[in-house]
Coordinates of C-alpha atoms and ligand atoms in Angstrom, one line a residue:
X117 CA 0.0 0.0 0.0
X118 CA 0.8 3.2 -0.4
X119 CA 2.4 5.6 2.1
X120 CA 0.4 9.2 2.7
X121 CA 3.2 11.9 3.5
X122 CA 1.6 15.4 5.2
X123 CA 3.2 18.3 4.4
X124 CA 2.6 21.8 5.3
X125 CA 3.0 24.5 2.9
X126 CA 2.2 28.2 3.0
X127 CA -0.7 30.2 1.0
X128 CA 1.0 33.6 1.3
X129 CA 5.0 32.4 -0.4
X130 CA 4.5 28.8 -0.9
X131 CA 6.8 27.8 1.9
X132 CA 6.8 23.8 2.4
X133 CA 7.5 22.4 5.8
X134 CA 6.6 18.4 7.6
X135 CA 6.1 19.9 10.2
X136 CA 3.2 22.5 11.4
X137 CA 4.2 25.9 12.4
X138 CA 1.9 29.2 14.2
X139 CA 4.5 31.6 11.7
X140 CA 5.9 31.0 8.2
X141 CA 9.2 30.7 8.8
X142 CA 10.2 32.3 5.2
X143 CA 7.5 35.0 4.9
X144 CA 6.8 35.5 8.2
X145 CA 3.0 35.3 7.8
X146 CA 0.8 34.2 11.1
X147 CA -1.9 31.3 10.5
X148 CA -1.1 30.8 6.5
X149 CA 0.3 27.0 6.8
X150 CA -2.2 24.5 5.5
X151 CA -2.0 21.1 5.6
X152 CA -1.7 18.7 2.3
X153 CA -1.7 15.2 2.3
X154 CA -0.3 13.0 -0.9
X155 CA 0.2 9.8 -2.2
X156 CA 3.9 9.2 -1.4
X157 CA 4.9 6.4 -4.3
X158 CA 2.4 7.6 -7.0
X159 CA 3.7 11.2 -6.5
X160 CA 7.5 9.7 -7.3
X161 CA 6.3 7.7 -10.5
X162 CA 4.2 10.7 -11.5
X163 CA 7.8 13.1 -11.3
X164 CA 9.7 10.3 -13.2
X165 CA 6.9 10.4 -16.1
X166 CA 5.2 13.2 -16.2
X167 CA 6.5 16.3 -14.3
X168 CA 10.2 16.4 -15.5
X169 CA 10.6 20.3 -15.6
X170 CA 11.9 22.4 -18.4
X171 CA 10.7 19.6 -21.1
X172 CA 11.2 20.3 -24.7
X173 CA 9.1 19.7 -27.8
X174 CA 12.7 18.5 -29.3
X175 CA 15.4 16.4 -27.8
X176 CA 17.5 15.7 -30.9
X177 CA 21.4 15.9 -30.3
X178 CA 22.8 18.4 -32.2
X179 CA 26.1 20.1 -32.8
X180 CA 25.7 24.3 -33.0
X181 CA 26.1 24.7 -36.8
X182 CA 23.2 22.4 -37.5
X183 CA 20.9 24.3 -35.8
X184 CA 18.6 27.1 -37.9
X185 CA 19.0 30.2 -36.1
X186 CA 15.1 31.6 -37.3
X187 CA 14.5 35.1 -37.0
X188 CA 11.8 35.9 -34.0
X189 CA 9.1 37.0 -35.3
X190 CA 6.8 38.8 -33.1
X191 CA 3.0 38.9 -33.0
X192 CA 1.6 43.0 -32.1
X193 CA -0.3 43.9 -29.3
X194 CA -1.3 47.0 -30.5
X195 CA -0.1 48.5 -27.4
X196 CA 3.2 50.4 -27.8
X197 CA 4.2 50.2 -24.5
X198 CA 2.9 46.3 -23.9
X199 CA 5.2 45.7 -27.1
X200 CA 8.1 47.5 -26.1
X201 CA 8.6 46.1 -22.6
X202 CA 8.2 42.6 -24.2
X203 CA 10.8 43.5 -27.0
X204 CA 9.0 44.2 -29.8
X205 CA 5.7 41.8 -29.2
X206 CA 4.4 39.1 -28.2
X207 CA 7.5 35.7 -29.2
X208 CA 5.2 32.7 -31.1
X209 CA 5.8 29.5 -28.4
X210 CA 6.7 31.7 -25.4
X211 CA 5.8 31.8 -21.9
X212 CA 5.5 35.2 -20.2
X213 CA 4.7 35.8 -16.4
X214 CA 2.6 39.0 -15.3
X215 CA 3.0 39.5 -11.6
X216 CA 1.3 42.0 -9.6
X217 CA -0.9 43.1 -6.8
X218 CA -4.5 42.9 -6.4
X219 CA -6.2 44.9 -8.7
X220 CA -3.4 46.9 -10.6
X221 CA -5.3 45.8 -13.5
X222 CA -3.9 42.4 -14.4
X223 CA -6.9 41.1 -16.0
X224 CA -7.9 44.3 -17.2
X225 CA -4.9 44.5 -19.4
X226 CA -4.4 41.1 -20.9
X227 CA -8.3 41.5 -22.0
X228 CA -7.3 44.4 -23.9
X229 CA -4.6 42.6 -25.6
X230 CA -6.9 39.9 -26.0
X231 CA -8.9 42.4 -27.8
X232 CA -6.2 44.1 -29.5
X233 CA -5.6 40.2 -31.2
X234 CA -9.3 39.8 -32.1
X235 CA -9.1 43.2 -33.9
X236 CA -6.6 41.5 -35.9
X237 CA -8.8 39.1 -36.8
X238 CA -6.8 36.2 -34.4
X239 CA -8.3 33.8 -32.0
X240 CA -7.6 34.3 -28.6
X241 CA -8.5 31.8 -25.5
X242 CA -8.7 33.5 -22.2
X243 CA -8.9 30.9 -19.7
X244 CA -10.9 32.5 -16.3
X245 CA -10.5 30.6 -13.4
X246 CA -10.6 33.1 -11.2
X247 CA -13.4 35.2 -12.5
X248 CA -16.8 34.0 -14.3
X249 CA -17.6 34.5 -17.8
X250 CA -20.2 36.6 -17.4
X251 CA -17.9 38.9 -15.4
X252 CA -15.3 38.9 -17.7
X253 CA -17.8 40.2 -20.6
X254 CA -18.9 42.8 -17.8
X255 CA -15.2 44.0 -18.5
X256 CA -15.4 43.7 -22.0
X257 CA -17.9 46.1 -22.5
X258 CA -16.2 48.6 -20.1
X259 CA -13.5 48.2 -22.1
X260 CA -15.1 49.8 -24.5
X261 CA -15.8 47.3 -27.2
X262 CA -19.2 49.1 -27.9
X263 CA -18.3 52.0 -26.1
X264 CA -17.2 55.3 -27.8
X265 CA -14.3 56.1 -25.5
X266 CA -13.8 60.1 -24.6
X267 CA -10.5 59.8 -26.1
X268 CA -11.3 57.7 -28.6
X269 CA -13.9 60.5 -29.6
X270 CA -10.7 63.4 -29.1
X271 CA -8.4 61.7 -31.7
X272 CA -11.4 61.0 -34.3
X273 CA -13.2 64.5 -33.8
X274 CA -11.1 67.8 -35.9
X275 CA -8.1 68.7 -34.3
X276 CA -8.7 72.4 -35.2
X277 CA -11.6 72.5 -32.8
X278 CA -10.2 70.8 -29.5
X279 CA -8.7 73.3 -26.8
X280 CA -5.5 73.5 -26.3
X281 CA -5.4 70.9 -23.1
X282 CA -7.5 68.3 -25.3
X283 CA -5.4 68.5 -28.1
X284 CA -2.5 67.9 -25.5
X285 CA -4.0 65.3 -24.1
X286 CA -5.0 63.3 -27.1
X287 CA -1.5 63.1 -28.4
X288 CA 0.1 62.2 -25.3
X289 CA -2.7 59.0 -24.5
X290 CA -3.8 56.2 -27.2
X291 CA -7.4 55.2 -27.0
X292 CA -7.2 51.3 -25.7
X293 CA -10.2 51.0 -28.7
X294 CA -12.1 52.8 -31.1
X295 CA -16.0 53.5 -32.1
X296 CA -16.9 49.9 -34.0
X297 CA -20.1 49.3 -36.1
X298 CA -22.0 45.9 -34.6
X299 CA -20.8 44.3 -37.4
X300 CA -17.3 45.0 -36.5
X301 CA -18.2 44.3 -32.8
X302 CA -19.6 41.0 -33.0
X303 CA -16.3 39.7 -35.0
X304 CA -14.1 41.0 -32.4
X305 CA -16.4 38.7 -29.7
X306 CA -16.7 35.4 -32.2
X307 CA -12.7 35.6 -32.2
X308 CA -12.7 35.4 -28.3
X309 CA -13.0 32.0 -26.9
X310 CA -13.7 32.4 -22.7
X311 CA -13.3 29.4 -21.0
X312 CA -13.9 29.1 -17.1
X313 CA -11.9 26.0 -16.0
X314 CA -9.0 25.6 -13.7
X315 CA -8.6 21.9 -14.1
X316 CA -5.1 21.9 -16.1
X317 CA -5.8 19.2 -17.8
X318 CA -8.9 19.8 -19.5
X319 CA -7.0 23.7 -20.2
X320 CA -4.4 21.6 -21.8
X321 CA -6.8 19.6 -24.0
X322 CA -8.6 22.6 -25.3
X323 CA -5.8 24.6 -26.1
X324 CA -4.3 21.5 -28.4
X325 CA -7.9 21.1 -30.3
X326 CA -9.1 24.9 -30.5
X327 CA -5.1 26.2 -32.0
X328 CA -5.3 29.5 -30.7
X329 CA -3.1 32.2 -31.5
X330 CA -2.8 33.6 -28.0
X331 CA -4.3 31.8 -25.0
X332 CA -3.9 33.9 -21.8
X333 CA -4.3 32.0 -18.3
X334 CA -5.8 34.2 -15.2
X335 CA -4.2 32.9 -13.1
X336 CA -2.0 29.9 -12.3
X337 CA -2.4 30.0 -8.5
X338 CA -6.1 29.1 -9.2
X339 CA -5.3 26.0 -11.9
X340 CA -5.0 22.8 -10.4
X341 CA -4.2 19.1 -11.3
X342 CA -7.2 16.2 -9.5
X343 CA -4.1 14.0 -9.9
X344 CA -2.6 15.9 -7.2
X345 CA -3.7 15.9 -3.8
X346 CA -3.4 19.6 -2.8
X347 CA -5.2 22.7 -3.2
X348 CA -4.7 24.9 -6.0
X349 CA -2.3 27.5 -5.0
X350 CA -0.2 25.1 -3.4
X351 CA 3.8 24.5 -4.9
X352 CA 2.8 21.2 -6.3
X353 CA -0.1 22.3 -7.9
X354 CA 1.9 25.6 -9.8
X355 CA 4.8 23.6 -10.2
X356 CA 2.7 20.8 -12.7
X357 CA 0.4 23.7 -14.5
X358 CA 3.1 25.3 -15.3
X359 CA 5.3 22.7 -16.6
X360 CA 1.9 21.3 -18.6
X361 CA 1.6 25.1 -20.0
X362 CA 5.4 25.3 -20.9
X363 CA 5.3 22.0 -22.9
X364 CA 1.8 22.7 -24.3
X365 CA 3.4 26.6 -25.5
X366 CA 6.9 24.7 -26.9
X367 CA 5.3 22.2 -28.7
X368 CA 2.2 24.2 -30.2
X369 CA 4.3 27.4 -30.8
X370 CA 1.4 29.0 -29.3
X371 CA 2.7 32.0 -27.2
X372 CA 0.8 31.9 -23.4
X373 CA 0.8 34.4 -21.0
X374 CA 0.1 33.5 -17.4
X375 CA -1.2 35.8 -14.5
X376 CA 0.5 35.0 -11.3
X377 CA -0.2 36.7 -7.9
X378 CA 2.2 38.1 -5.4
X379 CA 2.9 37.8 -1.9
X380 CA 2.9 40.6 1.3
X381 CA 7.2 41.6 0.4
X382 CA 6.2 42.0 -3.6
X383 CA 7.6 38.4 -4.6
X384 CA 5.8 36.4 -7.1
X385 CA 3.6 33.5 -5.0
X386 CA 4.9 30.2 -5.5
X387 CA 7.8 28.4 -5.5
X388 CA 10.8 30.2 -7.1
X389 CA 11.0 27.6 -10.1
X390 CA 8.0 29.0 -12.0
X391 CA 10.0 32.2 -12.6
X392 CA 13.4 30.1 -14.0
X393 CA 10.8 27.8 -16.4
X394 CA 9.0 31.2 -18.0
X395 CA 10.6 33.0 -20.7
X396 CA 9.7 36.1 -19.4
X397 CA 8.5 38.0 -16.6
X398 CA 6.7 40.9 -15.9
X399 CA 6.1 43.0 -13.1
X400 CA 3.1 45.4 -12.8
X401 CA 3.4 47.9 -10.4
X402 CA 1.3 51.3 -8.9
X403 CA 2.0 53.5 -6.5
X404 CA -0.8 54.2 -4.6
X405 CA -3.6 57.1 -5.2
X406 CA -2.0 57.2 -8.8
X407 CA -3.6 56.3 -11.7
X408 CA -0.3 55.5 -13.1
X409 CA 0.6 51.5 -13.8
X410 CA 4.4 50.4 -14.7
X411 CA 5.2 47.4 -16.3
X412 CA 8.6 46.5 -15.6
X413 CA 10.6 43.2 -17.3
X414 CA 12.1 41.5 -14.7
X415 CA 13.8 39.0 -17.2
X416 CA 13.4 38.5 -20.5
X417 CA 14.6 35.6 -22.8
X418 CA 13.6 37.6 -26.1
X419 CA 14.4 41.6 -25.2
X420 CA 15.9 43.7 -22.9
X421 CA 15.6 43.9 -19.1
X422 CA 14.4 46.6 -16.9
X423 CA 12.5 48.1 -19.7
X424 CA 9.3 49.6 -18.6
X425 CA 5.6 50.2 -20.1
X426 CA 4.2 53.4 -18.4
X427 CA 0.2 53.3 -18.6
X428 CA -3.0 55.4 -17.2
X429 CA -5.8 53.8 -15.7
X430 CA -9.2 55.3 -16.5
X431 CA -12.7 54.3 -16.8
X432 CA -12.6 52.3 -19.7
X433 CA -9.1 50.7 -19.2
X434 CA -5.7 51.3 -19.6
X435 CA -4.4 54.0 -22.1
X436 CA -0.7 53.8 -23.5
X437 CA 1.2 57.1 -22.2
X438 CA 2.8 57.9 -25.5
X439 CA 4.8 60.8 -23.7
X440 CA 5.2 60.0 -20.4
X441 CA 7.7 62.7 -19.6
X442 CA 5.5 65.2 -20.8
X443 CA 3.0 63.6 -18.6
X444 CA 5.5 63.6 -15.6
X445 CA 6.3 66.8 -16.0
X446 CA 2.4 68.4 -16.6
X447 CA 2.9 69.9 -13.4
X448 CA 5.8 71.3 -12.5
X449 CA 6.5 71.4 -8.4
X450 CA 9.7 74.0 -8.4
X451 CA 12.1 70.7 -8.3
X452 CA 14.9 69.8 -10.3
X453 CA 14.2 67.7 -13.7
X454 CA 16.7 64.1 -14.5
X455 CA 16.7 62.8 -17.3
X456 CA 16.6 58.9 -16.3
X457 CA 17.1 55.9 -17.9
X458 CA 14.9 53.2 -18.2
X459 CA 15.4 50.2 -20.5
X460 CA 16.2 51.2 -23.3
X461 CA 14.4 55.0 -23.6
X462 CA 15.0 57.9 -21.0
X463 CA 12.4 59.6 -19.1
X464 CA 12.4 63.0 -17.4
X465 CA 11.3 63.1 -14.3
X466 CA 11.3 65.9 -11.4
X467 CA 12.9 65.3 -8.2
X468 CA 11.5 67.5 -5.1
X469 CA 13.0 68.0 -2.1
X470 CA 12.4 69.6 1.5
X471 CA 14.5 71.5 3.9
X472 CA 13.4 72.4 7.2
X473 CA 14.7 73.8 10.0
X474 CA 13.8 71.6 13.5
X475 CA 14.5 71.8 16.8
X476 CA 15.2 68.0 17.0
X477 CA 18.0 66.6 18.0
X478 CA 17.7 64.2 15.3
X479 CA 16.3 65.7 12.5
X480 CA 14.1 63.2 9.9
X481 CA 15.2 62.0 6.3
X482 CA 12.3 60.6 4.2
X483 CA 12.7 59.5 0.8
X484 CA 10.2 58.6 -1.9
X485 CA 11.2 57.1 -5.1
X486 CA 15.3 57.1 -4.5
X487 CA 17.1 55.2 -1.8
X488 CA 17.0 56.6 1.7
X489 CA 21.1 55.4 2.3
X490 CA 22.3 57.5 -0.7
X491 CA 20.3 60.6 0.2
X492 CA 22.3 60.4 3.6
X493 CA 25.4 60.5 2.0
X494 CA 24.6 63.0 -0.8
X495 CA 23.8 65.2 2.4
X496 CA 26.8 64.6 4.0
X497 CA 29.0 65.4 0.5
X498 CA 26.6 68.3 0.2
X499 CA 27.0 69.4 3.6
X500 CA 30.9 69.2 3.5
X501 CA 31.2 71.2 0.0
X502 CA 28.9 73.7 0.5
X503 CA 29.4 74.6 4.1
X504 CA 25.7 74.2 4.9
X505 CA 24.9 72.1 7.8
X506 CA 22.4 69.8 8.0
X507 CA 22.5 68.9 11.2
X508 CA 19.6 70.4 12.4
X509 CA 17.3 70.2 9.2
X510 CA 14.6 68.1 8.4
X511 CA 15.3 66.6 4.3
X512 CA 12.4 64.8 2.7
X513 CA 13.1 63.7 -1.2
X514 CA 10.5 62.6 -3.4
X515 CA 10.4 61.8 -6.9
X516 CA 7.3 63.1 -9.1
X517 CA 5.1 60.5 -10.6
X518 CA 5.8 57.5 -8.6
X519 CA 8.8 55.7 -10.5
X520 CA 11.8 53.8 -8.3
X521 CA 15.1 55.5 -9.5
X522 CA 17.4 52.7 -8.9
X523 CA 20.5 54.6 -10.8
X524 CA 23.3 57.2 -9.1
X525 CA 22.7 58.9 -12.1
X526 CA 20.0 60.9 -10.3
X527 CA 22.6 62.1 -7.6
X528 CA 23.4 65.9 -8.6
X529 CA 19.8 66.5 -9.0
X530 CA 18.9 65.2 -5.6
X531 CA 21.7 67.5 -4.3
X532 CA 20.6 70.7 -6.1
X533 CA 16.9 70.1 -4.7
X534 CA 18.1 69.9 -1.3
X535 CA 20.6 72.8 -1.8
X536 CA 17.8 74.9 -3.4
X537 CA 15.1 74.2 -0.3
X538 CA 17.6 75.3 2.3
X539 CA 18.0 78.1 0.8
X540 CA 14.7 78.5 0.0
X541 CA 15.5 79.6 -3.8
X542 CA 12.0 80.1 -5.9
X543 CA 12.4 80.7 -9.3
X544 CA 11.8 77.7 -11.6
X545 CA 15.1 76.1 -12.8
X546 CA 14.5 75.2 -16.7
X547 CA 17.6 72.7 -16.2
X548 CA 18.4 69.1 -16.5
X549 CA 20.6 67.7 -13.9
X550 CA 22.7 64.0 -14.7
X551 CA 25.4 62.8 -13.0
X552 CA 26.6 60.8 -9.8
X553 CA 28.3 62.2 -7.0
X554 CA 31.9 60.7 -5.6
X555 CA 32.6 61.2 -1.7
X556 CA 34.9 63.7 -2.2
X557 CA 32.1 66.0 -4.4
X558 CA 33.7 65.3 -8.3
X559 CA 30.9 63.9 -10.5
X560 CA 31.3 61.1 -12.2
X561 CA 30.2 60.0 -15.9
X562 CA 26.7 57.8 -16.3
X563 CA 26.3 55.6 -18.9
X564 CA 23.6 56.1 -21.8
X565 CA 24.1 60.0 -22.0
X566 CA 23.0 60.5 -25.2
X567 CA 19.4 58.8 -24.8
X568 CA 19.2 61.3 -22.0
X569 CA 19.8 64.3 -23.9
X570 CA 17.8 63.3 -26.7
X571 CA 15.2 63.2 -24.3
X572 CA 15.9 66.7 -22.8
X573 CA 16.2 68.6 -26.4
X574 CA 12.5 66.7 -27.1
X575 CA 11.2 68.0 -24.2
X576 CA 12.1 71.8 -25.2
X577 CA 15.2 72.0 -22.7
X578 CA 17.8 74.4 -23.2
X579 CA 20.3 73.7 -20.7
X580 CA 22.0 70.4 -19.5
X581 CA 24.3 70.1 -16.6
X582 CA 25.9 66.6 -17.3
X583 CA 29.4 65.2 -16.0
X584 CA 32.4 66.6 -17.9
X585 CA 33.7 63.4 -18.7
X586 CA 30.8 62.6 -20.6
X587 CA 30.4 65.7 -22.4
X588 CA 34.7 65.3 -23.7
X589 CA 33.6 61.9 -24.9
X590 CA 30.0 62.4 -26.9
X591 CA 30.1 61.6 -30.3
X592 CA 27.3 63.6 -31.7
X593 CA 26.5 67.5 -32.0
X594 CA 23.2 68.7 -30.5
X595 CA 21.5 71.6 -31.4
X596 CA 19.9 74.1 -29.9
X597 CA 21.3 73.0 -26.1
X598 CA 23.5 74.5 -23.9
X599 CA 25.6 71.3 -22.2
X600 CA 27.6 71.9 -19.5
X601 CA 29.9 70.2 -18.9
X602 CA 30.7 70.2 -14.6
X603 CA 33.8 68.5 -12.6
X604 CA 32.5 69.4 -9.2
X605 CA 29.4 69.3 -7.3
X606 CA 30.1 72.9 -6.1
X607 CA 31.0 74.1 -9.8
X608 CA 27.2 72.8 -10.4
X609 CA 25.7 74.3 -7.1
X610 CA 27.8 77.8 -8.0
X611 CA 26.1 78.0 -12.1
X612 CA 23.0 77.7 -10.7
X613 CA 22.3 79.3 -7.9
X614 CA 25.2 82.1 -8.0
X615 CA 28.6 82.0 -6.2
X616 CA 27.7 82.7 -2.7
Ligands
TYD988 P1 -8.1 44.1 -12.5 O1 -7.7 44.0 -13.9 O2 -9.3 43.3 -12.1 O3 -6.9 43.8 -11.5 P2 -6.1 42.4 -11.2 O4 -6.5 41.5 -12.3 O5 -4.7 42.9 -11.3 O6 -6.5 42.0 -9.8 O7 -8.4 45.7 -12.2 C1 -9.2 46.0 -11.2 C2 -9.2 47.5 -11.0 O8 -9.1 48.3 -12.1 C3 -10.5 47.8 -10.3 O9 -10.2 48.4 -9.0 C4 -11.1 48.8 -11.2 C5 -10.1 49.3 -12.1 N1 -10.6 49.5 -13.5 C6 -10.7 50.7 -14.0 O10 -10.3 51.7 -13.4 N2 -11.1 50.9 -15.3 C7 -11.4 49.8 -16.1 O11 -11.8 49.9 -17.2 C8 -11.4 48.5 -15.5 C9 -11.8 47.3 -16.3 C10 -10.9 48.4 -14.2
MG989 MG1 -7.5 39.6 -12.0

């Protein structure tokens, strides 16, 4: 007979443990461990057979010049940004992962790309085991598949007679769909196939007879295997749907996308393996009270990482921010603008900053958007260049529209925020500030310079304070820019704001 092993695994991180515990020991959530119970010899045939991970359609031997490179072609979502933080599109046979919180809007954009495929006359299957099918058509029709969209309406009505913040705001957003005829409408639903399951297997077996060209899975924590004896959500469970899917994806060519939830600390759920097996994976991210979404790629077997798709949520779904730095920078809050580099583009971005006397012995740092350690030491450079002390000032830094800056490029235009608040300086400053900051004040050459100054001259800037290294070392002539070209933070602090 066979032996029953009981393991206990975790429903917030996917921790597994033989024993029963109050506290997760890896995520540290109270009450989450839940007990499973399987089949200790069929589960070992069953890996030997059926569950070998990171299974190929082909396992022919081959030496390197016998294999045909093929170009990748890539299938359009019709949304610029989806397509760019993907690499181009969607790869035929891929497997992409799209983490995120609650209700960032998960579903809400993979229906639009479903959408976006139907429009293109392609068959999409949308596999809903979380939500039911009459839901998901709820979500349709906000989407605006027989809705006129407002901004929809903006780009089709005359130009000529939009004001002048309509007209700005038509070419900086594009319409997630436009005004179809119910001919057109019902076409775009016929090439939709919804399917509520979660059992994998039966998910398997439709996706093989129906051929889709896109078959989207919401989500995996919510698939699960009868063969297996634990809950869906558990390791097992997303371990063997998403090996199934992988397989299915590799030996159809069919390109699937799989919604996977995350845990309290931001970590996809599950066990770690699921991100290794996809191809790629995505992270979608808000800040919160912002209508803003990112989409950042956390890896990516066919593109670029760290790229990012910047969107706006509105009533009738996500738009594309064409322009996001214009978008950033619609309201300007007297800080210092960088030029920052994401992926592969740049995007300007204002960095605020607060300095405030206090009667506190220790006086509070707060940063939003850049890291807290390196605003303590630009302080302390700051402090030692300038002769300003610090010591008894309150310095909060925040950077406009939500994004992480996780470069040192951003240093000299934290410092010349700071330095302008203490000393409470109001005129606007139409500059763009790049560069890192050494201990000893020099500032030191970033990487990507040009895509930043492109940026800047798009934007309308006419003056650039860069690193002086940088500036020796560009290749290319830009017009109608002043660049300057700066050695020392102080030389930067003494352009700007006067010699003291
Ligand atoms: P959803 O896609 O369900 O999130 P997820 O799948 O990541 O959990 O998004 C839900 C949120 O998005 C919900 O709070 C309402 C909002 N939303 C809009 O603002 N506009 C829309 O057109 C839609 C469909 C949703
Ligand atoms: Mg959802």
């Amino acid at each position: 007979m066979a032996k029953t092993k009981t393991i206990f695994y975790c429903t917030e991180c996917g921790y597994e443990t033989s024993t029963y515990l109050g506290r997760c020991s890896s995520c540290g959530a109270w009450d989450s461990l839940k007990e499973a119970r399987f089949d200790k010899v069929k589960s070992k045939s069953k890996l030997d057979k059926d569950t070998g991970l990171f299974l190929r359609a082909e396992s022919e031997l081959l030496t390197l010049d016998q294999i045909k490179e093929d170009e990748i072609s890539r299938l359009d979502t019709l949304s610029p940004e989806f397509n760019r933080v993907l690499g181009g599109g969607i790869v035929p046979g891929s497997l992409t992962l799209l983490g995120g919180q609650p209700g960032v809007g998960k579903s809400t954009l993979l229906l639009q790309v479903a959408l976006n495929f139907a429009k293109q006359n392609q068959q999409v299957l949308y596999i809903s085991a979380e939500e039911s099918s009459k839901q998901l058509k709820i979500r349709a029709t906000r989407l605006g598949l027989a809705m006129k969209s407002p901004i929809a309406a903006l780009h089709s009505s005359s130009q000529s007679s939009l004001t002048e913040s309509q007209l700005r705001y038509a070419q900086t957003r594009k319409p997630c769909s436009e005004r179809f005829d119910d001919k057109t409408v019902s076409d775009i639903q016929e090439k939709i196939l919804v399917y509520p399951e979660s059992d994998i297997r039966a998910i398997i077996d439709v996706i093989e007879s129906k051929e889709p060209q896109l078959v989207i899975v919401d989500s995996i924590q919510a698939l699960y295997n009868p063969d297996i004896d634990s809950v869906p959500g558990a390791p097992s469970q997303i371990k063997d749907s998403a090996t199934k899917l992988m397989r299915t994806a590799k030996s159809t060519n069919i390109p699937i996308i799989i919604v996977g939830h995350i845990n309290k600390d931001g970590d996809l759920a599950g066990p770690k393996i699921l991100e290794h097996m996809v191809d790629t994976v995505l992270q979608f991210e808000s800040k919160q009270d912002s209508s803003l979404r990112f989409i950042r790629s956390i890896k990516n077997r066919f593109g670029n990482t760290n790229e990012i798709a910047v969107y706006e949520m509105q009533q009738e779904g996500l738009k594309d921010l064409l322009n996001p730095s214009q978008v950033f920078l619609e309201q300007k809050s007297g800080g210092v603008i960088f030029a920052s580099k994401e992926g592969r583009r740049s995007l300007l971005l204002e960095i605020q900053a607060l300095a405030l006397n206090t009667n506190y012995h220790n006086p509070r740092r707060l940063a939003n958007g850049v890291d807290l350690g390196r605003v303590h030491q630009i302080l302390a450079i700051l402090e030692k260049q300038s002769k300003i002390s610090f010591a008894s000032v309150d310095v909060y830094v925040n950077v406009v529209g939500g994004i992480d800056l996780g470069e040192t490029a951003s240093d000299l235009a934290v410092a010349l925020a700071i330095y302008k608040s203490a000393l409470n300086y109001t005129q606007n400053l139409d500059i763009v500030a790049i560069g890192e900051i050494g201990l000893s004040g020099e500032i030191r050459s970033v990487t990507d310079i040009e895509a930043r100054i492109n940026e800047a001259v798009k934007l309308g800037f006419k003056k650039i304070l860069l690193p002086a290294k940088n500036l020796k070392n560009l290749n290319k002539k830009f017009e109608g820019i002043e660049l300057v070209g700066i050695d020392k933070l102080i030389e930067a602090i003494d352009r700007v704001f006067g010699k003291k």
